[in-house]
Short mmCIF file of N, CA and C in Angstrom, two decimals:
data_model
loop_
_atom_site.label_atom_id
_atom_site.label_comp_id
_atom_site.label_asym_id
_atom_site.label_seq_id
_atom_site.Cartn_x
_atom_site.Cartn_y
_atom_site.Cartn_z
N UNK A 23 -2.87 9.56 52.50
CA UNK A 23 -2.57 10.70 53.35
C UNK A 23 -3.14 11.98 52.74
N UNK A 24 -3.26 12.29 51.24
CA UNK A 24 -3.45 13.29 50.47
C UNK A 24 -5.22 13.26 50.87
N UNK A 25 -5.91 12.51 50.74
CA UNK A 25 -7.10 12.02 51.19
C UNK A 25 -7.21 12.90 52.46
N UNK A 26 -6.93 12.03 53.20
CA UNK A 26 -7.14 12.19 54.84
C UNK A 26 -6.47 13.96 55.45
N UNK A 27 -5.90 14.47 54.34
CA UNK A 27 -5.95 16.17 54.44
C UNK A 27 -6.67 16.98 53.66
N UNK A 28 -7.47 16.39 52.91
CA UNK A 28 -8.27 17.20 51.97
C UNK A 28 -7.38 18.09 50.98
N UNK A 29 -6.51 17.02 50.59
CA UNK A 29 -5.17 17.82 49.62
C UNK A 29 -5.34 17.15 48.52
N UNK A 30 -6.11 17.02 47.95
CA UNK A 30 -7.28 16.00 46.38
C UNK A 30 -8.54 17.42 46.55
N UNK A 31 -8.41 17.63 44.85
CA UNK A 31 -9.22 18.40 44.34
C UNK A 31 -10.64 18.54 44.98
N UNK A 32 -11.40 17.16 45.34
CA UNK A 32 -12.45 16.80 45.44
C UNK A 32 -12.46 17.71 46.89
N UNK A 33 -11.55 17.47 47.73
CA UNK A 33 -11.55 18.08 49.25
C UNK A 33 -12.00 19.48 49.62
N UNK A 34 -11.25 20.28 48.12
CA UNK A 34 -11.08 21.97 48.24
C UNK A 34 -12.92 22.12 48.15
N UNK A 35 -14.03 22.73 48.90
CA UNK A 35 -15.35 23.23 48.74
C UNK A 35 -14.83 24.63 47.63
N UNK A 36 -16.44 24.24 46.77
CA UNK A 36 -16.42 25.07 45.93
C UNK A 36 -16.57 26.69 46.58
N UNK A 37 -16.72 27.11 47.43
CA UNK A 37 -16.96 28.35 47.84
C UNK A 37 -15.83 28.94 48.15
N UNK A 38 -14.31 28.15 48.14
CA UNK A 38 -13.45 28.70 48.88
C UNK A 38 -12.49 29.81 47.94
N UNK A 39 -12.03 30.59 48.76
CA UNK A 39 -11.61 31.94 47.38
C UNK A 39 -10.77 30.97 46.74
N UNK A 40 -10.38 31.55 45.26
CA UNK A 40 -9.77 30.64 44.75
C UNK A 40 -10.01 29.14 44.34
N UNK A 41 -11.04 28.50 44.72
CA UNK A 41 -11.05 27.11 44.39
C UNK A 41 -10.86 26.63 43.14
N UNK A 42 -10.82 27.06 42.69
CA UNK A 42 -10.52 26.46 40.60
C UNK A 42 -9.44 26.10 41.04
N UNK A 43 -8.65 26.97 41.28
CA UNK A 43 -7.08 27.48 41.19
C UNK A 43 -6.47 26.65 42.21
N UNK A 44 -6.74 26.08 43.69
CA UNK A 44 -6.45 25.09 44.17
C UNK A 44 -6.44 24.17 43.58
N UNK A 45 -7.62 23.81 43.10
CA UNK A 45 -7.85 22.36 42.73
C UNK A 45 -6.80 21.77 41.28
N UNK A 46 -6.90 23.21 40.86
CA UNK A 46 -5.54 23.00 39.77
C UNK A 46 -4.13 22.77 40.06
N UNK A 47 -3.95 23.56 41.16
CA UNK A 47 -2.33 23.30 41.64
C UNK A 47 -2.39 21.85 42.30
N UNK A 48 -3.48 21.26 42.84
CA UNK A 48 -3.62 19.96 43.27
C UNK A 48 -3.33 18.68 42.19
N UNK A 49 -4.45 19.33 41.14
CA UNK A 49 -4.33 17.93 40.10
C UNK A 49 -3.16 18.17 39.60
N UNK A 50 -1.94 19.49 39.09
CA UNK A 50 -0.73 19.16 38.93
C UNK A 50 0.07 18.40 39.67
N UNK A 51 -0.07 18.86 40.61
CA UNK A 51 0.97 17.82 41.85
C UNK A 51 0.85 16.45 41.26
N UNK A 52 -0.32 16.18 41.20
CA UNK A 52 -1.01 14.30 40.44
C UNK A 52 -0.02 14.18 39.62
N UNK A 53 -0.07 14.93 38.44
CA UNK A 53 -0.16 15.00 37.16
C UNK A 53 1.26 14.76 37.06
N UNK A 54 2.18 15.69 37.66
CA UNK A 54 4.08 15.69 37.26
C UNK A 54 4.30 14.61 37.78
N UNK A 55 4.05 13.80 38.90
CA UNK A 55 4.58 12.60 38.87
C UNK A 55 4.12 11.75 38.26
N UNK A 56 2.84 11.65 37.33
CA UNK A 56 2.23 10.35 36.97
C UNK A 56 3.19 10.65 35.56
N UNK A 57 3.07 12.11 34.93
CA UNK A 57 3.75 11.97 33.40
C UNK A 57 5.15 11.38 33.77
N UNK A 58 5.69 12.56 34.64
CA UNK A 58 7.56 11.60 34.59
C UNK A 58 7.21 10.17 34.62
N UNK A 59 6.85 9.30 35.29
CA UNK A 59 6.77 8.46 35.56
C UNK A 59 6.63 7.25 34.52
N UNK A 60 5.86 7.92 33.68
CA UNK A 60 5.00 7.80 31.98
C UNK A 60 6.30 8.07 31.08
N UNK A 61 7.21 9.02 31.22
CA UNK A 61 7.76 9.45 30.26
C UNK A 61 9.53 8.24 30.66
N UNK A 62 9.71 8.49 32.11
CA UNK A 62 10.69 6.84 32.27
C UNK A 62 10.36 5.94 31.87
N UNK A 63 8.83 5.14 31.86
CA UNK A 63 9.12 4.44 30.95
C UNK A 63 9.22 4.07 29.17
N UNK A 64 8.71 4.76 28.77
CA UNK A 64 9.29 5.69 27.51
C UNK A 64 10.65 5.53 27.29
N UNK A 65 11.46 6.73 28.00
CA UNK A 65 13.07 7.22 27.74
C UNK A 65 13.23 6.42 28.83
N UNK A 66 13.33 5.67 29.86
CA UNK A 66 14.26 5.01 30.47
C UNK A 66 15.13 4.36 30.24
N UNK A 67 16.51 3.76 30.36
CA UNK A 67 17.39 3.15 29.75
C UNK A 67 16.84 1.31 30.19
N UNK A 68 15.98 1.40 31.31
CA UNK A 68 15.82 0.21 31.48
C UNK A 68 15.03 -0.72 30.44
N UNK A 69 14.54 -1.75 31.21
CA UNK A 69 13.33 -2.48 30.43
C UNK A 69 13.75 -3.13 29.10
N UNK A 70 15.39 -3.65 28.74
CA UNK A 70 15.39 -4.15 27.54
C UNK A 70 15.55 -3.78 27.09
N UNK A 71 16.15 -1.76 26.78
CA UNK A 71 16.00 -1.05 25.60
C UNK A 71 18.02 -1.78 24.88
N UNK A 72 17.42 -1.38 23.92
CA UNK A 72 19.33 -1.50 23.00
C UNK A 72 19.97 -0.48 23.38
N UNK A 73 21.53 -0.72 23.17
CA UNK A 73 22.51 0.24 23.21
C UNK A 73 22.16 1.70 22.82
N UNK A 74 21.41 1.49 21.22
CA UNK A 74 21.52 3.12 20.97
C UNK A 74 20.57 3.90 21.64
N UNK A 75 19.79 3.28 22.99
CA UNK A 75 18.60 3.99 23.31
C UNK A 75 19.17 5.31 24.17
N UNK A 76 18.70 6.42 23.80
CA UNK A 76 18.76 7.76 24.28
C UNK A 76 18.04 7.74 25.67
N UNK A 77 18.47 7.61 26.90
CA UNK A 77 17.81 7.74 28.02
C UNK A 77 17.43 9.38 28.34
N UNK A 78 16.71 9.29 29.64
CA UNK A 78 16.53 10.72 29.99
C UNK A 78 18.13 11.66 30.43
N UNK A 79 17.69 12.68 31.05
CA UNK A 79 18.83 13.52 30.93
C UNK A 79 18.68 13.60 32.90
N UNK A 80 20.11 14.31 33.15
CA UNK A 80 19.98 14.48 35.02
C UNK A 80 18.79 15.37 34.98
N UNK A 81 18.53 16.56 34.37
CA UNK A 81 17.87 17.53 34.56
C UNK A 81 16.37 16.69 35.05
N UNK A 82 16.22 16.14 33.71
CA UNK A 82 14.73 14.84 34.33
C UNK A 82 15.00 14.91 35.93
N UNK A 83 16.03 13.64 36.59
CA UNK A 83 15.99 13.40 37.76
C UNK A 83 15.73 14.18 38.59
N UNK A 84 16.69 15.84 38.60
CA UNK A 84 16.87 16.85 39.58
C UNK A 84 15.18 17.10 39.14
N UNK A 85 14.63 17.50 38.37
CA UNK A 85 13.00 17.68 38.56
C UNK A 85 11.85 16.96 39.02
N UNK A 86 12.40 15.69 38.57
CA UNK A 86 11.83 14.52 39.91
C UNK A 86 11.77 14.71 41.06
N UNK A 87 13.17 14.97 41.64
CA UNK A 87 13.78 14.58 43.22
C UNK A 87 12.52 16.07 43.73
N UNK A 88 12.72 17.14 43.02
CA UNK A 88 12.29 18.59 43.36
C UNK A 88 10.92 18.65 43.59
N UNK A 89 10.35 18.03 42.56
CA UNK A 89 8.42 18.00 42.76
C UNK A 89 8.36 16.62 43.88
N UNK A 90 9.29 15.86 44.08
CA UNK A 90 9.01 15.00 45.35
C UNK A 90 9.48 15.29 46.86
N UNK A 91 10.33 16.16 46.59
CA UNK A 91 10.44 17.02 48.25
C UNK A 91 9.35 17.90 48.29
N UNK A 92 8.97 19.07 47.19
CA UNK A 92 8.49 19.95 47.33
C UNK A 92 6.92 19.25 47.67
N UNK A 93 6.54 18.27 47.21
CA UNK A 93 5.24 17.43 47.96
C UNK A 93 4.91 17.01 49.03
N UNK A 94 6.34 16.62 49.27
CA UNK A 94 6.35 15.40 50.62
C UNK A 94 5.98 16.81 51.63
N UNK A 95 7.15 17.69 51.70
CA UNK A 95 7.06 18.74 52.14
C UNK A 95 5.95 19.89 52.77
N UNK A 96 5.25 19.99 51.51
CA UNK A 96 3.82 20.40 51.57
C UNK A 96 2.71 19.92 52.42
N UNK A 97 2.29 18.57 52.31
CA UNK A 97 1.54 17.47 52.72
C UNK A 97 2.22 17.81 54.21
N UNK A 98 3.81 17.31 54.89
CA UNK A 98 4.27 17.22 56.11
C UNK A 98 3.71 18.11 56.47
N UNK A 99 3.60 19.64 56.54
CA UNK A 99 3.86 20.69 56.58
C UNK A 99 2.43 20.96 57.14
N UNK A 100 1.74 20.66 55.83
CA UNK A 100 -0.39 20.60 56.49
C UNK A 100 -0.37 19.89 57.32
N UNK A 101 -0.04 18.37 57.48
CA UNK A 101 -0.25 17.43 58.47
C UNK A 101 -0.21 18.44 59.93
N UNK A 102 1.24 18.72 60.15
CA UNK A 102 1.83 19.29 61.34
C UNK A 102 0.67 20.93 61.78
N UNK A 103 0.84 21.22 60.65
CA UNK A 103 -0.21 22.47 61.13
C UNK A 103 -1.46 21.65 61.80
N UNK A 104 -1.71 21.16 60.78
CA UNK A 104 -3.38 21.05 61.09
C UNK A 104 -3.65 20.46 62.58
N UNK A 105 -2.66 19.47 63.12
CA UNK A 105 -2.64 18.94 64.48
C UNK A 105 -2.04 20.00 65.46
N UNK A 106 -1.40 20.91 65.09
CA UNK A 106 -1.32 21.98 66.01
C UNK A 106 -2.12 23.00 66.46
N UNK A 107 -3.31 23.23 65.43
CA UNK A 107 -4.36 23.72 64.80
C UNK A 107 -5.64 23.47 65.53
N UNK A 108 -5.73 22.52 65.48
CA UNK A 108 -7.19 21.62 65.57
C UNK A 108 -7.23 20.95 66.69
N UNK A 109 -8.16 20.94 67.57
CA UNK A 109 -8.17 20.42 68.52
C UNK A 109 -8.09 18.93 68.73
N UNK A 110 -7.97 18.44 69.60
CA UNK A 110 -7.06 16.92 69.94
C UNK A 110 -8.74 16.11 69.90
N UNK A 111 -9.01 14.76 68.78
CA UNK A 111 -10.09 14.08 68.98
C UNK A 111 -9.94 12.90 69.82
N UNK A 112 -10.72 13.04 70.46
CA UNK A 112 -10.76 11.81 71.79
C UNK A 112 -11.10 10.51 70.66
N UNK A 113 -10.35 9.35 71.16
CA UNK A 113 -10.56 8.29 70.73
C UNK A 113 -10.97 7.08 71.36
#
C-alpha cells in the first residue's frame, strides 16, 4: 500500500521542496517499527527466555501502539485524499 502511494522514499521526486527531509521522515516510519520489532526480540519475555529475564517496559508498548496508529493513520488519510483528489480511472 506504502508503494502504491508513493509513501517509500524512492516515490518522493528529487525536485520536490523538501525532499531529503521527506524521504527521511519516510525511512523513519520503516525504521521504528523494524528496530522495536528487533529490540522485542532481544527484551521480549518470550522465546524461552529464564525467569530472571528483564522484559520490555509498557512505555515500549504505548510507543508501539502510537507509531502504528500514527501510520496506519497517515497512509488512510493519503489513500482517502488522493481518491477524492484525483480523478476516477476507468477500468
Amino acid at each position: 500500500m506504502t508503494k502504491a502511494l508513493q509513501l517509500v522514499p524512492d516515490g518522493v521526486s528529487d525536485a520536490a521542496k523538501g525532499a531529503e527531509n521527506i524521504k527521511n521522515v519516510l525511512r523513519n516510519l520503516t525504521q521504528l517499527t523494524s528496530n522495536l520489532t528487533q529490540l522485542r526480540g532481544l527484551y521480549g519475555t518470550g522465546h524461552g527466555k529464564d525467569g530472571q529475564h528483564r522484559g520490555l517496559q509498557p512505555r515500549h508498548a504505548r510507543l508501539a501502539v502510537a507509531a502504528a496508529v500514527a501510520f496506519v493513520d497517515f497512509v488512510s488519510e493519503t489513500h482517502r485524499y488522493r481518491e477524492a483528489t484525483q480523478p476516477e480511472v476507468k477500468r
